[in-house]
Structures are given as C-alpha cells and as structure tokens.
GROMACS .gro file of N, CA and C in nm:
model
  531
    1MET      N    1   8.678  12.931  11.072
    1MET     CA    2   8.577  12.967  10.974
    1MET      C    3   8.486  12.845  10.952
    2ALA      N    4   8.358  12.871  10.938
    2ALA     CA    5   8.262  12.763  10.917
    2ALA      C    6   8.276  12.705  10.777
    3VAL      N    7   8.245  12.576  10.766
    3VAL     CA    8   8.250  12.506  10.638
    3VAL      C    9   8.108  12.479  10.593
    4HIS      N   10   8.081  12.513  10.466
    4HIS     CA   11   7.948  12.496  10.408
    4HIS      C   12   7.962  12.426  10.273
    5GLY      N   13   7.851  12.373  10.224
    5GLY     CA   14   7.843  12.314  10.092
    5GLY      C   15   7.705  12.342  10.035
    6VAL      N   16   7.690  12.321   9.905
    6VAL     CA   17   7.561  12.338   9.840
    6VAL      C   18   7.532  12.211   9.762
    7SER      N   19   7.414  12.153   9.783
    7SER     CA   20   7.383  12.024   9.722
    7SER      C   21   7.235  12.008   9.694
    8ILE      N   22   7.206  11.914   9.607
    8ILE     CA   23   7.070  11.866   9.582
    8ILE      C   24   7.054  11.741   9.667
    9ALA      N   25   6.954  11.740   9.753
    9ALA     CA   26   6.930  11.624   9.839
    9ALA      C   27   6.860  11.513   9.760
   10VAL      N   28   6.895  11.389   9.789
   10VAL     CA   29   6.822  11.275   9.736
   10VAL      C   30   6.702  11.254   9.828
   11PRO      N   31   6.580  11.254   9.773
   11PRO     CA   32   6.461  11.242   9.859
   11PRO      C   33   6.438  11.099   9.908
   12GLU      N   34   6.349  11.089  10.006
   12GLU     CA   35   6.304  10.958  10.055
   12GLU      C   36   6.214  10.895   9.950
   13PRO      N   37   6.209  10.765   9.943
   13PRO     CA   38   6.273  10.667  10.030
   13PRO      C   39   6.417  10.633   9.989
   14TRP      N   40   6.463  10.692   9.880
   14TRP     CA   41   6.595  10.655   9.827
   14TRP      C   42   6.709  10.705   9.915
   15CYS      N   43   6.688  10.817   9.982
   15CYS     CA   44   6.790  10.870  10.072
   15CYS      C   45   6.826  10.765  10.177
   16ALA      N   46   6.726  10.713  10.247
   16ALA     CA   47   6.751  10.613  10.352
   16ALA      C   48   6.812  10.486  10.294
   17GLN      N   49   6.766  10.445  10.177
   17GLN     CA   50   6.819  10.323  10.114
   17GLN      C   51   6.968  10.340  10.083
   18LEU      N   52   7.006  10.453  10.026
   18LEU     CA   53   7.146  10.475   9.990
   18LEU      C   54   7.232  10.494  10.115
   19GLN      N   55   7.178  10.561  10.215
   19GLN     CA   56   7.254  10.583  10.339
   19GLN      C   57   7.275  10.449  10.412
   20THR      N   58   7.174  10.363  10.413
   20THR     CA   59   7.187  10.232  10.477
   20THR      C   60   7.291  10.147  10.406
   21LEU      N   61   7.292  10.148  10.272
   21LEU     CA   62   7.392  10.070  10.200
   21LEU      C   63   7.532  10.124  10.231
   22ARG      N   64   7.546  10.255  10.234
   22ARG     CA   65   7.677  10.315  10.263
   22ARG      C   66   7.726  10.269  10.401
   23GLU      N   67   7.635  10.263  10.496
   23GLU     CA   68   7.670  10.215  10.629
   23GLU      C   69   7.705  10.066  10.626
   24ASP      N   70   7.625   9.987  10.554
   24ASP     CA   71   7.645   9.842  10.547
   24ASP      C   72   7.780   9.803  10.485
   25VAL      N   73   7.831   9.885  10.393
   25VAL     CA   74   7.960   9.850  10.330
   25VAL      C   75   8.079   9.901  10.412
   26GLY      N   76   8.050   9.963  10.527
   26GLY     CA   77   8.157  10.001  10.617
   26GLY      C   78   8.210  10.142  10.602
   27ASP      N   79   8.135  10.229  10.536
   27ASP     CA   80   8.180  10.368  10.521
   27ASP      C   81   8.150  10.442  10.651
   28PRO      N   82   8.253  10.487  10.724
   28PRO     CA   83   8.230  10.551  10.852
   28PRO      C   84   8.159  10.687  10.842
   29LEU      N   85   8.149  10.743  10.722
   29LEU     CA   86   8.083  10.872  10.705
   29LEU      C   87   7.936  10.859  10.666
   30ALA      N   88   7.885  10.736  10.665
   30ALA     CA   89   7.747  10.712  10.619
   30ALA      C   90   7.644  10.796  10.692
   31GLN      N   91   7.656  10.809  10.823
   31GLN     CA   92   7.557  10.885  10.899
   31GLN      C   93   7.588  11.034  10.905
   32ALA      N   94   7.707  11.073  10.860
   32ALA     CA   95   7.747  11.213  10.865
   32ALA      C   96   7.718  11.289  10.736
   33ILE      N   97   7.706  11.214  10.626
   33ILE     CA   98   7.688  11.278  10.496
   33ILE      C   99   7.562  11.221  10.430
   34PRO      N  100   7.453  11.296  10.427
   34PRO     CA  101   7.333  11.246  10.361
   34PRO      C  102   7.354  11.235  10.210
   35PRO      N  103   7.287  11.139  10.145
   35PRO     CA  104   7.300  11.125  10.000
   35PRO      C  105   7.261  11.253   9.928
   36HIS      N  106   7.346  11.295   9.835
   36HIS     CA  107   7.326  11.424   9.768
   36HIS      C  108   7.404  11.430   9.638
   37ILE      N  109   7.373  11.531   9.559
   37ILE     CA  110   7.450  11.566   9.439
   37ILE      C  111   7.511  11.702   9.469
   38THR      N  112   7.642  11.709   9.474
   38THR     CA  113   7.713  11.831   9.511
   38THR      C  114   7.701  11.937   9.402
   39LEU      N  115   7.675  12.061   9.444
   39LEU     CA  116   7.682  12.178   9.356
   39LEU      C  117   7.801  12.265   9.392
   40MET      N  118   7.839  12.267   9.519
   40MET     CA  119   7.962  12.333   9.564
   40MET      C  120   8.018  12.248   9.677
   41PRO      N  121   8.141  12.196   9.662
   41PRO     CA  122   8.198  12.110   9.766
   41PRO      C  123   8.227  12.187   9.893
   42PRO      N  124   8.264  12.116  10.000
   42PRO     CA  125   8.292  12.183  10.127
   42PRO      C  126   8.386  12.302  10.109
   43THR      N  127   8.341  12.416  10.162
   43THR     CA  128   8.411  12.542  10.142
   43THR      C  129   8.404  12.625  10.270
   44GLU      N  130   8.517  12.679  10.310
   44GLU     CA  131   8.517  12.770  10.424
   44GLU      C  132   8.457  12.904  10.380
   45ILE      N  133   8.359  12.951  10.458
   45ILE     CA  134   8.294  13.078  10.428
   45ILE      C  135   8.289  13.161  10.556
   46ALA      N  136   8.342  13.280  10.548
   46ALA     CA  137   8.340  13.371  10.664
   46ALA      C  138   8.195  13.410  10.695
   47GLU      N  139   8.164  13.424  10.822
   47GLU     CA  140   8.030  13.464  10.863
   47GLU      C  141   7.990  13.596  10.798
   48SER      N  142   8.088  13.685  10.778
   48SER     CA  143   8.060  13.815  10.717
   48SER      C  144   8.018  13.803  10.570
   49GLU      N  145   8.043  13.689  10.507
   49GLU     CA  146   8.006  13.666  10.367
   49GLU      C  147   7.875  13.589  10.350
   50MET      N  148   7.821  13.536  10.459
   50MET     CA  149   7.706  13.446  10.447
   50MET      C  150   7.582  13.514  10.392
   51ASP      N  151   7.552  13.636  10.432
   51ASP     CA  152   7.433  13.704  10.379
   51ASP      C  153   7.445  13.723  10.228
   52ARG      N  154   7.561  13.768  10.182
   52ARG     CA  155   7.582  13.785  10.037
   52ARG      C  156   7.571  13.651   9.964
   53PHE      N  157   7.624  13.546  10.025
   53PHE     CA  158   7.620  13.415   9.960
   53PHE      C  159   7.477  13.362   9.954
   54ARG      N  160   7.401  13.378  10.062
   54ARG     CA  161   7.260  13.335  10.060
   54ARG      C  162   7.180  13.413   9.954
   55THR      N  163   7.205  13.543   9.944
   55THR     CA  164   7.138  13.624   9.842
   55THR      C  165   7.172  13.573   9.703
   56HIS      N  166   7.298  13.539   9.683
   56HIS     CA  167   7.340  13.483   9.554
   56HIS      C  168   7.267  13.352   9.526
   57LEU      N  169   7.259  13.263   9.626
   57LEU     CA  170   7.190  13.135   9.606
   57LEU      C  171   7.043  13.155   9.577
   58GLU      N  172   6.979  13.254   9.640
   58GLU     CA  173   6.838  13.285   9.610
   58GLU      C  174   6.823  13.326   9.464
   59ARG      N  175   6.916  13.407   9.415
   59ARG     CA  176   6.912  13.452   9.275
   59ARG      C  177   6.933  13.332   9.180
   60VAL      N  178   7.026  13.245   9.214
   60VAL     CA  179   7.048  13.125   9.131
   60VAL      C  180   6.921  13.042   9.124
   61ALA      N  181   6.854  13.022   9.238
   61ALA     CA  182   6.731  12.943   9.240
   61ALA      C  183   6.620  13.007   9.157
   62GLN      N  184   6.613  13.140   9.158
   62GLN     CA  185   6.512  13.211   9.079
   62GLN      C  186   6.539  13.201   8.929
   63GLU      N  187   6.664  13.182   8.892
   63GLU     CA  188   6.702  13.177   8.751
   63GLU      C  189   6.699  13.036   8.692
   64HIS      N  190   6.678  12.936   8.775
   64HIS     CA  191   6.678  12.797   8.729
   64HIS      C  192   6.549  12.730   8.770
   65GLY      N  193   6.497  12.648   8.680
   65GLY     CA  194   6.370  12.582   8.708
   65GLY      C  195   6.388  12.439   8.755
   66PRO      N  196   6.279  12.380   8.803
   66PRO     CA  197   6.281  12.240   8.845
   66PRO      C  198   6.310  12.148   8.726
   67PHE      N  199   6.357  12.029   8.757
   67PHE     CA  200   6.389  11.933   8.650
   67PHE      C  201   6.380  11.791   8.704
   68THR      N  202   6.371  11.698   8.611
   68THR     CA  203   6.368  11.556   8.647
   68THR      C  204   6.510  11.503   8.654
   69MET      N  205   6.538  11.432   8.762
   69MET     CA  206   6.668  11.366   8.776
   69MET      C  207   6.644  11.216   8.778
   70ARG      N  208   6.727  11.146   8.707
   70ARG     CA  209   6.723  11.000   8.711
   70ARG      C  210   6.859  10.951   8.758
   71LEU      N  211   6.855  10.865   8.859
   71LEU     CA  212   6.975  10.800   8.909
   71LEU      C  213   6.969  10.655   8.862
   72ARG      N  214   7.078  10.609   8.801
   72ARG     CA  215   7.075  10.472   8.746
   72ARG      C  216   7.215  10.412   8.746
   73GLY      N  217   7.227  10.297   8.808
   73GLY     CA  218   7.352  10.221   8.803
   73GLY      C  219   7.463  10.285   8.883
   74THR      N  220   7.577  10.220   8.880
   74THR     CA  221   7.692  10.265   8.958
   74THR      C  222   7.810  10.300   8.868
   75GLY      N  223   7.902  10.374   8.927
   75GLY     CA  224   8.026  10.410   8.862
   75GLY      C  225   8.133  10.423   8.969
   76THR      N  226   8.254  10.446   8.927
   76THR     CA  227   8.363  10.461   9.023
   76THR      C  228   8.468  10.558   8.970
   77PHE      N  229   8.539  10.619   9.061
   77PHE     CA  230   8.652  10.704   9.025
   77PHE      C  231   8.785  10.630   9.045
   78ARG      N  232   8.778  10.501   9.081
   78ARG     CA  233   8.901  10.424   9.097
   78ARG      C  234   8.970  10.409   8.963
   79PRO      N  235   9.099  10.409   8.954
   79PRO     CA  236   9.198  10.408   9.062
   79PRO      C  237   9.240  10.548   9.109
   80VAL      N  238   9.185  10.654   9.047
   80VAL     CA  239   9.225  10.790   9.084
   80VAL      C  240   9.182  10.822   9.227
   81SER      N  241   9.060  10.783   9.264
   81SER     CA  242   9.006  10.811   9.396
   81SER      C  243   8.920  10.693   9.439
   82PRO      N  244   8.930  10.649   9.565
   82PRO     CA  245   8.854  10.532   9.611
   82PRO      C  246   8.708  10.567   9.639
   83VAL      N  247   8.633  10.588   9.532
   83VAL     CA  248   8.493  10.631   9.542
   83VAL      C  249   8.407  10.545   9.450
   84VAL      N  250   8.292  10.502   9.501
   84VAL     CA  251   8.188  10.437   9.422
   84VAL      C  252   8.065  10.526   9.435
   85PHE      N  253   7.992  10.541   9.325
   85PHE     CA  254   7.878  10.632   9.325
   85PHE      C  255   7.764  10.577   9.241
   86VAL      N  256   7.644  10.631   9.265
   86VAL     CA  257   7.529  10.609   9.177
   86VAL      C  258   7.536  10.719   9.073
   87GLN      N  259   7.517  10.680   8.948
   87GLN     CA  260   7.529  10.773   8.836
   87GLN      C  261   7.404  10.858   8.816
   88VAL      N  262   7.424  10.983   8.779
   88VAL     CA  263   7.315  11.067   8.733
   88VAL      C  264   7.298  11.035   8.584
   89ALA      N  265   7.183  10.979   8.549
   89ALA     CA  266   7.157  10.940   8.411
   89ALA      C  267   7.071  11.042   8.337
   90GLN      N  268   6.998  11.125   8.410
   90GLN     CA  269   6.917  11.232   8.351
   90GLN      C  270   6.925  11.351   8.444
   91GLY      N  271   6.944  11.468   8.386
   91GLY     CA  272   6.954  11.590   8.466
   91GLY      C  273   7.094  11.646   8.472
   92ILE      N  274   7.188  11.583   8.403
   92ILE     CA  275   7.327  11.629   8.406
   92ILE      C  276   7.341  11.774   8.360
   93PRO      N  277   7.283  11.813   8.246
   93PRO     CA  278   7.301  11.953   8.203
   93PRO      C  279   7.247  12.054   8.305
   94MET      N  280   7.135  12.020   8.369
   94MET     CA  281   7.080  12.112   8.468
   94MET      C  282   7.170  12.119   8.592
   95CYS      N  283   7.225  12.007   8.633
   95CYS     CA  284   7.321  12.008   8.746
   95CYS      C  285   7.443  12.093   8.710
   96GLU      N  286   7.491  12.078   8.588
   96GLU     CA  287   7.608  12.155   8.546
   96GLU      C  288   7.579  12.305   8.546
   97ARG      N  289   7.460  12.343   8.499
   97ARG     CA  290   7.423  12.485   8.498
   97ARG      C  291   7.415  12.540   8.641
   98LEU      N  292   7.353  12.462   8.729
   98LEU     CA  293   7.341  12.506   8.868
   98LEU      C  294   7.479  12.517   8.933
   99GLU      N  295   7.562  12.418   8.913
   99GLU     CA  296   7.696  12.418   8.973
   99GLU      C  297   7.775  12.539   8.927
  100GLN      N  298   7.771  12.568   8.798
  100GLN     CA  299   7.845  12.684   8.745
  100GLN      C  300   7.790  12.814   8.802
  101ALA      N  301   7.658  12.825   8.812
  101ALA     CA  302   7.598  12.947   8.865
  101ALA      C  303   7.631  12.966   9.013
  102VAL      N  304   7.627  12.859   9.090
  102VAL     CA  305   7.659  12.867   9.233
  102VAL      C  306   7.802  12.915   9.251
  103ARG      N  307   7.893  12.861   9.173
  103ARG     CA  308   8.036  12.894   9.191
  103ARG      C  309   8.075  13.027   9.127
  104ARG      N  310   7.985  13.092   9.053
  104ARG     CA  311   8.013  13.225   8.996
  104ARG      C  312   7.979  13.337   9.092
  105GLY      N  313   7.945  13.303   9.214
  105GLY     CA  314   7.901  13.403   9.310
  105GLY      C  315   8.013  13.460   9.394
  106PRO      N  316   7.976  13.518   9.507
  106PRO     CA  317   8.072  13.588   9.593
  106PRO      C  318   8.170  13.495   9.665
  107VAL      N  319   8.141  13.365   9.665
  107VAL     CA  320   8.231  13.268   9.728
  107VAL      C  321   8.294  13.185   9.618
  108SER      N  322   8.425  13.189   9.608
  108SER     CA  323   8.490  13.112   9.503
  108SER      C  324   8.547  12.983   9.561
  109ARG      N  325   8.550  12.882   9.478
  109ARG     CA  326   8.600  12.752   9.521
  109ARG      C  327   8.658  12.682   9.400
  110ASP      N  328   8.787  12.656   9.401
  110ASP     CA  329   8.849  12.579   9.294
  110ASP      C  330   8.813  12.432   9.314
  111LEU      N  331   8.800  12.361   9.203
  111LEU     CA  332   8.769  12.219   9.209
  111LEU      C  333   8.896  12.137   9.193
  112GLU      N  334   8.904  12.030   9.271
  112GLU     CA  335   9.018  11.939   9.262
  112GLU      C  336   9.010  11.854   9.135
  113PHE      N  337   8.886  11.822   9.093
  113PHE     CA  338   8.860  11.742   8.974
  113PHE      C  339   8.751  11.811   8.893
  114PRO      N  340   8.739  11.783   8.763
  114PRO     CA  341   8.629  11.839   8.684
  114PRO      C  342   8.494  11.797   8.745
  115TYR      N  343   8.394  11.884   8.733
  115TYR     CA  344   8.263  11.857   8.791
  115TYR      C  345   8.199  11.737   8.723
  116HIS      N  346   8.148  11.645   8.806
  116HIS     CA  347   8.081  11.524   8.758
  116HIS      C  348   7.968  11.492   8.856
  117PRO      N  349   7.843  11.530   8.824
  117PRO     CA  350   7.734  11.506   8.919
  117PRO      C  351   7.716  11.357   8.945
  118HIS      N  352   7.704  11.321   9.074
  118HIS     CA  353   7.689  11.182   9.115
  118HIS      C  354   7.646  11.178   9.261
  119VAL      N  355   7.611  11.058   9.310
  119VAL     CA  356   7.577  11.039   9.451
  119VAL      C  357   7.676  10.938   9.508
  120THR      N  358   7.766  10.983   9.593
  120THR     CA  359   7.865  10.894   9.653
  120THR      C  360   7.796  10.794   9.745
  121ILE      N  361   7.833  10.666   9.729
  121ILE     CA  362   7.778  10.561   9.816
  121ILE      C  363   7.886  10.487   9.893
  122ALA      N  364   8.012  10.512   9.860
  122ALA     CA  365   8.124  10.456   9.936
  122ALA      C  366   8.247  10.539   9.903
  123HIS      N  367   8.324  10.573  10.008
  123HIS     CA  368   8.440  10.659   9.986
  123HIS      C  369   8.549  10.624  10.087
  124GLY      N  370   8.669  10.600  10.035
  124GLY     CA  371   8.785  10.583  10.121
  124GLY      C  372   8.785  10.458  10.206
  125ILE      N  373   8.714  10.355  10.162
  125ILE     CA  374   8.713  10.229  10.237
  125ILE      C  375   8.789  10.123  10.156
  126ALA      N  376   8.809  10.007  10.215
  126ALA     CA  377   8.882   9.898  10.150
  126ALA      C  378   8.808   9.851  10.025
  127ASP      N  379   8.885   9.796   9.931
  127ASP     CA  380   8.829   9.751   9.803
  127ASP      C  381   8.709   9.656   9.815
  128PRO      N  382   8.708   9.560   9.909
  128PRO     CA  383   8.588   9.473   9.917
  128PRO      C  384   8.459   9.553   9.943
  129GLY      N  385   8.465   9.655  10.026
  129GLY     CA  386   8.347   9.739  10.051
  129GLY      C  387   8.309   9.820   9.928
  130LEU      N  388   8.410   9.874   9.859
  130LEU     CA  389   8.384   9.948   9.735
  130LEU      C  390   8.321   9.856   9.631
  131ASP      N  391   8.376   9.735   9.618
  131ASP     CA  392   8.321   9.638   9.521
  131ASP      C  393   8.177   9.602   9.555
  132ARG      N  394   8.150   9.582   9.684
  132ARG     CA  395   8.014   9.546   9.726
  132ARG      C  396   7.916   9.659   9.693
  133ALA      N  397   7.954   9.783   9.723
  133ALA     CA  398   7.867   9.897   9.692
  133ALA      C  399   7.841   9.904   9.541
  134PHE      N  400   7.947   9.886   9.463
  134PHE     CA  401   7.934   9.891   9.317
  134PHE      C  402   7.836   9.785   9.268
  135ASP      N  403   7.851   9.661   9.320
  135ASP     CA  404   7.767   9.550   9.275
  135ASP      C  405   7.623   9.560   9.324
  136GLU      N  406   7.605   9.599   9.451
  136GLU     CA  407   7.470   9.598   9.508
  136GLU      C  408   7.378   9.704   9.448
  137LEU      N  409   7.435   9.810   9.395
  137LEU     CA  410   7.350   9.914   9.336
  137LEU      C  411   7.364   9.922   9.184
  138ALA      N  412   7.422   9.820   9.126
  138ALA     CA  413   7.443   9.820   8.980
  138ALA      C  414   7.311   9.837   8.904
  139PHE      N  415   7.201   9.790   8.961
  139PHE     CA  416   7.073   9.799   8.892
  139PHE      C  417   6.979   9.901   8.957
  140PHE      N  418   7.034   9.986   9.042
  140PHE     CA  419   6.955  10.092   9.104
  140PHE      C  420   6.902  10.183   8.994
  141ASP      N  421   6.774  10.220   9.003
  141ASP     CA  422   6.713  10.304   8.900
  141ASP      C  423   6.592  10.376   8.959
  142THR      N  424   6.601  10.507   8.966
  142THR     CA  425   6.488  10.585   9.016
  142THR      C  426   6.491  10.724   8.954
  143SER      N  427   6.376  10.786   8.951
  143SER     CA  428   6.363  10.924   8.903
  143SER      C  429   6.287  11.005   9.007
  144PHE      N  430   6.318  11.133   9.013
  144PHE     CA  431   6.246  11.224   9.102
  144PHE      C  432   6.260  11.365   9.049
  145GLU      N  433   6.170  11.451   9.096
  145GLU     CA  434   6.173  11.592   9.056
  145GLU      C  435   6.265  11.669   9.150
  146VAL      N  436   6.355  11.745   9.092
  146VAL     CA  437   6.441  11.833   9.170
  146VAL      C  438   6.372  11.969   9.171
  147GLU      N  439   6.328  12.010   9.288
  147GLU     CA  440   6.255  12.136   9.301
  147GLU      C  441   6.330  12.238   9.386
  148ASP      N  442   6.442  12.195   9.445
  148ASP     CA  443   6.520  12.285   9.528
  148ASP      C  444   6.662  12.233   9.546
  149PHE      N  445   6.744  12.315   9.606
  149PHE     CA  446   6.877  12.273   9.650
  149PHE      C  447   6.898  12.335   9.787
  150HIS      N  448   7.003  12.292   9.857
  150HIS     CA  449   7.023  12.332   9.995
  150HIS      C  450   7.164  12.384  10.021
  151LEU      N  451   7.170  12.476  10.113
  151LEU     CA  452   7.296  12.518  10.173
  151LEU      C  453   7.314  12.428  10.295
  152TYR      N  454   7.427  12.362  10.305
  152TYR     CA  455   7.457  12.272  10.416
  152TYR      C  456   7.562  12.334  10.506
  153ASP      N  457   7.555  12.297  10.633
  153ASP     CA  458   7.652  12.339  10.732
  153ASP      C  459   7.722  12.214  10.785
  154HIS      N  460   7.854  12.220  10.794
  154HIS     CA  461   7.931  12.110  10.852
  154HIS      C  462   7.942  12.136  11.002
  155GLY      N  463   7.865  12.062  11.080
  155GLY     CA  464   7.859  12.085  11.224
  155GLY      C  465   7.987  12.046  11.296
  156ASP      N  466   7.998  12.095  11.418
  156ASP     CA  467   8.113  12.062  11.502
  156ASP      C  468   8.123  11.911  11.527
  157ASP      N  469   8.010  11.840  11.515
  157ASP     CA  470   8.009  11.696  11.534
  157ASP      C  471   8.044  11.619  11.406
  158GLY      N  472   8.079  11.692  11.298
  158GLY     CA  473   8.119  11.628  11.172
  158GLY      C  474   8.003  11.591  11.082
  159VAL      N  475   7.880  11.625  11.120
  159VAL     CA  476   7.761  11.591  11.041
  159VAL      C  477   7.723  11.708  10.952
  160TRP      N  478   7.690  11.676  10.826
  160TRP     CA  479   7.641  11.775  10.730
  160TRP      C  480   7.490  11.786  10.744
  161ARG      N  481   7.442  11.910  10.765
  161ARG     CA  482   7.299  11.932  10.781
  161ARG      C  483   7.253  12.045  10.689
  162PRO      N  484   7.136  12.025  10.623
  162PRO     CA  485   7.081  12.135  10.544
  162PRO      C  486   7.032  12.245  10.637
  163VAL      N  487   7.069  12.370  10.605
  163VAL     CA  488   7.027  12.483  10.689
  163VAL      C  489   6.932  12.577  10.616
  164THR      N  490   6.941  12.582  10.484
  164THR     CA  491   6.853  12.668  10.405
  164THR      C  492   6.819  12.598  10.275
  165SER      N  493   6.691  12.602  10.239
  165SER     CA  494   6.645  12.544  10.113
  165SER      C  495   6.617  12.658  10.014
  166PHE      N  496   6.652  12.636   9.888
  166PHE     CA  497   6.629  12.736   9.783
  166PHE      C  498   6.544  12.670   9.674
  167SER      N  499   6.421  12.718   9.658
  167SER     CA  500   6.328  12.661   9.560
  167SER      C  501   6.361  12.708   9.419
  168LEU      N  502   6.372  12.612   9.329
  168LEU     CA  503   6.396  12.643   9.188
  168LEU      C  504   6.268  12.699   9.130
  169SER      N  505   6.267  12.828   9.099
  169SER     CA  506   6.143  12.893   9.055
  169SER      C  507   6.153  12.952   8.915
  170GLY      N  508   6.264  12.927   8.846
  170GLY     CA  509   6.279  12.976   8.710
  170GLY      C  510   6.206  12.886   8.611
  171GLU      N  511   6.228  12.914   8.485
  171GLU     CA  512   6.164  12.837   8.378
  171GLU      C  513   6.218  12.695   8.376
  172ARG      N  514   6.125  12.600   8.362
  172ARG     CA  515   6.164  12.458   8.353
  172ARG      C  516   6.227  12.435   8.218
  173LEU      N  517   6.353  12.391   8.217
  173LEU     CA  518   6.424  12.362   8.093
  173LEU      C  519   6.422  12.214   8.065
  174GLN      N  520   6.408  12.179   7.943
  174GLN     CA  521   6.414  12.040   7.903
  174GLN      C  522   6.557  12.010   7.860
  175PRO      N  523   6.605  11.890   7.893
  175PRO     CA  524   6.740  11.854   7.851
  175PRO      C  525   6.750  11.847   7.700
  176SER      N  526   6.866  11.881   7.648
  176SER     CA  527   6.886  11.869   7.504
  176SER      C  528   6.901  11.724   7.467
  177SER      N  529   6.852  11.687   7.352
  177SER     CA  530   6.854  11.546   7.310
  177SER      C  531   6.989  11.504   7.264
   0.00000   0.00000   0.00000
C-alpha cells in the first residue's frame, strides 16, 4: 500500500536554507524530506481510497482560509524523541484546525504523540548534530502566507514529493489573542 502524508510546505528561500542546515548537521533524511509542517503524518492509503481522500482534502481547503505563519527559534522533543525543530510562533490555531479537519476524513490515523505543529530540522542523529541544529537556528525568524497545503507521496526511492496542492479558499480567520 502506498504511503502518503499531508503537509504545509515551507516556501523558498527558507525551504532551501532549512534543508541545507539539516544536511550540514548530518541528518541523512535531509534530501528526502522537504521542510514542512505536518497535518497528517505518513499513512498507508489504499489506491481505492485515494479519490475519496482527495475529495475530502478539497473540502477541507474550501472550508479554511489562508493565514500568516511565523517560524521563530528552535525547540526539541528530547529526551522523549531525538528531534530538533523550528517553532511555529504564529499560526498554531489554524494548523490545529487544519490537522483536525484532515484527520476527520475517510482516512484515519492515530497519532503517536499529541499534535504540535513544527518544522523538523534534525531527527535521529547524534547529540552534537542535534545541539548544532538547535544553536544555529535559535534566532531564525520569518513569516509567510500559507495559501495551500499538499498531499505528499512517499516514493519508492524514499523521497517525499508533493503530488497535489489544495488552495485554502475559505474565510481568512484571525488568530485569537
């Protein structure tokens, strides 16, 4: 069965910057996983379910509007999980709404951990690489408009590629203060 995910892509030039740092700290998955904010983690989906799932994602996109996302500073899931990430500092409620809506569809997926929107920059590598990633992006700060999300396919070569884009066309919601 094919493996798919749903994510918000980090746009250029920040995508390349984050991917290069991930490679520089020794993460072997740097070129296989583009920088993103997960809405549905890797999930096996039968080909017979894909049309229904795409229709569901189109409906989710129509019900949710574009929003501003700000990425700022670093965080970690250590010691529970060897992960360093760039934090989502603005846009968390909108990510949570999208994630919940995506997972309420025809494809179910239990989460191993509670949902926490973030951009992974190092995963499963030795502590010196995790520490370097944490330190080098401690002052990272950028904002961008989220206007869509993507359905990704996990290729036979181990690379995650966006295959379908879904434009957020619903009402633009402002974050609660």
